Amino acid sequence: MITVKTEKDLAKMREACRIVKEVHLYVEQFVKAGVSTAELDRKAEEFILKNGAKPNFKNYHGYPATACISVNDVVVHGIPSEKIILQEGDIVSIDLGAEYQGFHGDAARTHGVGKISAERQRLIDKTRESFFEGIKNARAGRRLGDISHSIQAYVEKNGYSVVRALVGHGIGRKLHEDPSVPNFGAAGQGVLLKAGYTLAIEPMVNAGAFGVKFESDGWTCRTVDGSDSAHYENTILVTGGEPQILTL
Ligand code: MF3
Ligand code: CO
């Protein structure tokens, strides 16, 4: 079931999403060579709690941390660790969310660590741009497949691939609600979008092939071919006109 959010719901959701946006801006300053991903996770958790919200990934299906922090060929769901130390030239995706008064926000960003190669910068840029291509279709009266297709087309046109094994999602009173929001598919297909739908749109883009594998920790997801991967996500609100990006 896809829920239409009321203005009252949206007031809380906007606040959850504002906090998520702020956490990203706060944590980003600590992304430097020599920092562990566990340290970044602590900064994120502190900030969320200080803002009167809860880290909504923690304990979600047993997930052990506040953020998913994924370096280079890790696509998503990297578990923060004292042993994973950022190195100059790495790319690091930080995915995190917050729950505020019963509503959720979710967003991801990919950053370069220090000076990164032009190839890696291009992957980060095209991944972010594919999100903006997608939300051009996040309007009442369009179909979900219009979003999915425009993301896929943009990514593939630029020589990359979109991950198939994981998708975006509806969001609201739960972190993951209907509908699934794939980053691939056919235009004109799928759910008819309505004003008041809130979606987490999150392209996961591999520099090489789309295949991924999960590690024995049950979470860490890597590219099968060892190529780099980037992730970009925002929580958005579908309206009759321009979509609103709640986490930006
Ligand atoms: N950020 C993921 C998403 O966008 C959720 C991570 S799974 C969790 O849907 F267990 F870490 F929460
Ligand atoms: Co998400």
XYZ file of C-alpha atoms in Angstrom, residues 7-170:
164
model
C 0.308 18.180 5.685
C 0.585 17.125 9.320
C 2.668 14.080 8.361
C 4.771 16.205 6.076
C 5.635 18.728 8.773
C 7.299 15.903 10.742
C 8.836 14.353 7.700
C 10.333 17.636 6.612
C 11.978 17.922 10.013
C 13.348 14.346 9.871
C 14.716 15.118 6.417
C 16.161 18.471 7.452
C 18.104 16.701 10.187
C 19.381 14.111 7.662
C 20.570 16.912 5.397
C 22.328 18.631 8.300
C 24.019 15.408 9.431
C 25.490 14.984 5.977
C 26.857 18.538 5.999
C 28.296 17.969 9.470
C 29.902 14.575 8.799
C 31.324 15.629 5.450
C 33.868 17.882 7.208
C 35.451 14.829 8.825
C 35.985 12.962 5.553
C 39.795 13.001 5.345
C 42.647 10.553 4.823
C 43.445 8.760 8.085
C 39.904 8.812 9.509
C 38.170 5.501 10.216
C 34.648 4.868 9.015
C 33.728 4.086 12.653
C 34.725 7.652 13.579
C 32.441 9.081 10.874
C 29.635 6.883 12.152
C 30.087 8.211 15.706
C 29.940 11.809 14.442
C 26.708 11.030 12.596
C 25.087 9.343 15.572
C 26.038 12.140 17.994
C 24.589 14.752 15.666
C 21.304 12.913 15.116
C 20.773 12.362 18.840
C 21.653 15.978 19.643
C 18.901 17.041 17.241
C 16.242 15.050 19.064
C 16.040 12.342 16.401
C 16.957 8.648 16.233
C 19.351 6.869 13.878
C 16.844 4.747 11.973
C 19.286 2.320 10.343
C 20.571 1.114 13.693
C 19.032 -2.290 14.499
C 17.046 -2.222 11.252
C 17.009 -5.950 10.416
C 19.964 -6.136 12.804
C 22.095 -3.474 11.091
C 24.749 -2.524 13.683
C 25.458 1.182 12.994
C 23.989 4.634 12.307
C 25.395 5.017 8.800
C 26.331 2.735 5.937
C 29.822 3.799 4.824
C 30.998 2.247 1.588
C 34.498 2.753 0.164
C 35.501 2.353 -3.531
C 34.170 -1.012 -4.818
C 31.746 -1.308 -1.894
C 28.409 -0.370 -3.446
C 26.314 0.097 -0.284
C 25.821 -1.182 3.276
C 29.467 -0.958 4.283
C 29.564 -1.459 8.071
C 31.604 1.259 9.799
C 34.792 -0.108 11.336
C 37.853 1.129 13.234
C 39.868 -0.951 10.769
C 38.612 0.798 7.647
C 40.767 3.923 7.346
C 40.119 6.369 4.520
C 43.060 6.843 2.145
C 43.806 9.786 -0.125
C 42.121 9.135 -3.490
C 39.321 6.897 -2.155
C 35.663 7.536 -2.806
C 33.341 7.045 0.138
C 29.560 6.817 0.138
C 27.777 7.780 3.322
C 24.160 6.680 3.598
C 22.185 7.563 6.713
C 18.740 8.352 7.999
C 16.864 9.738 10.968
C 13.496 9.188 12.576
C 11.772 12.231 14.049
C 8.366 12.033 15.764
C 7.536 8.807 13.953
C 8.657 9.856 10.466
C 11.761 8.943 8.516
C 14.280 10.658 6.268
C 16.986 8.913 4.224
C 19.800 10.274 2.046
C 23.204 9.280 0.686
C 26.170 11.189 -0.698
C 29.475 10.074 -2.215
C 32.615 12.090 -1.437
C 36.194 12.019 -2.640
C 38.925 11.693 -0.004
C 41.488 14.423 -0.678
C 42.505 14.585 -4.321
C 40.787 11.908 -6.413
C 41.223 10.835 -10.031
C 39.190 12.479 -12.796
C 37.578 9.059 -13.435
C 36.348 8.767 -9.882
C 35.099 12.358 -9.851
C 33.183 11.701 -13.047
C 31.527 8.616 -11.531
C 30.424 10.658 -8.504
C 29.119 13.477 -10.709
C 27.198 11.267 -13.142
C 25.630 9.346 -10.268
C 24.368 12.569 -8.682
C 23.197 13.866 -12.054
C 21.255 10.647 -12.715
C 19.165 11.353 -9.605
C 18.267 14.775 -11.021
C 17.344 13.182 -14.356
C 15.092 10.770 -12.472
C 13.201 13.334 -10.458
C 12.248 15.289 -13.560
C 9.602 12.541 -13.794
C 8.650 12.511 -10.112
C 5.357 14.294 -10.727
C 1.724 13.406 -10.222
C 0.409 11.750 -13.382
C 3.733 10.189 -14.433
C 4.599 6.558 -13.750
C 7.275 5.098 -11.554
C 8.926 3.546 -14.609
C 9.448 7.031 -16.014
C 11.745 7.800 -13.073
C 13.499 4.426 -13.274
C 14.015 4.584 -16.992
C 15.393 8.103 -17.048
C 17.975 7.199 -14.373
C 19.050 4.061 -16.232
C 19.225 5.816 -19.601
C 21.387 8.622 -18.212
C 23.761 6.248 -16.425
C 24.193 3.932 -19.405
C 24.589 6.816 -21.837
C 27.593 7.818 -19.741
C 29.134 4.348 -19.913
C 28.236 3.094 -16.430
C 25.742 0.553 -15.119
C 22.959 0.685 -12.533
C 22.787 -1.900 -9.777
C 19.767 -4.214 -10.087
C 19.951 -6.076 -6.777
C 18.978 -3.052 -4.665
C 16.397 -0.333 -5.254
C 14.940 2.867 -3.820
C 11.687 2.872 -1.894
C 8.704 4.684 -0.478
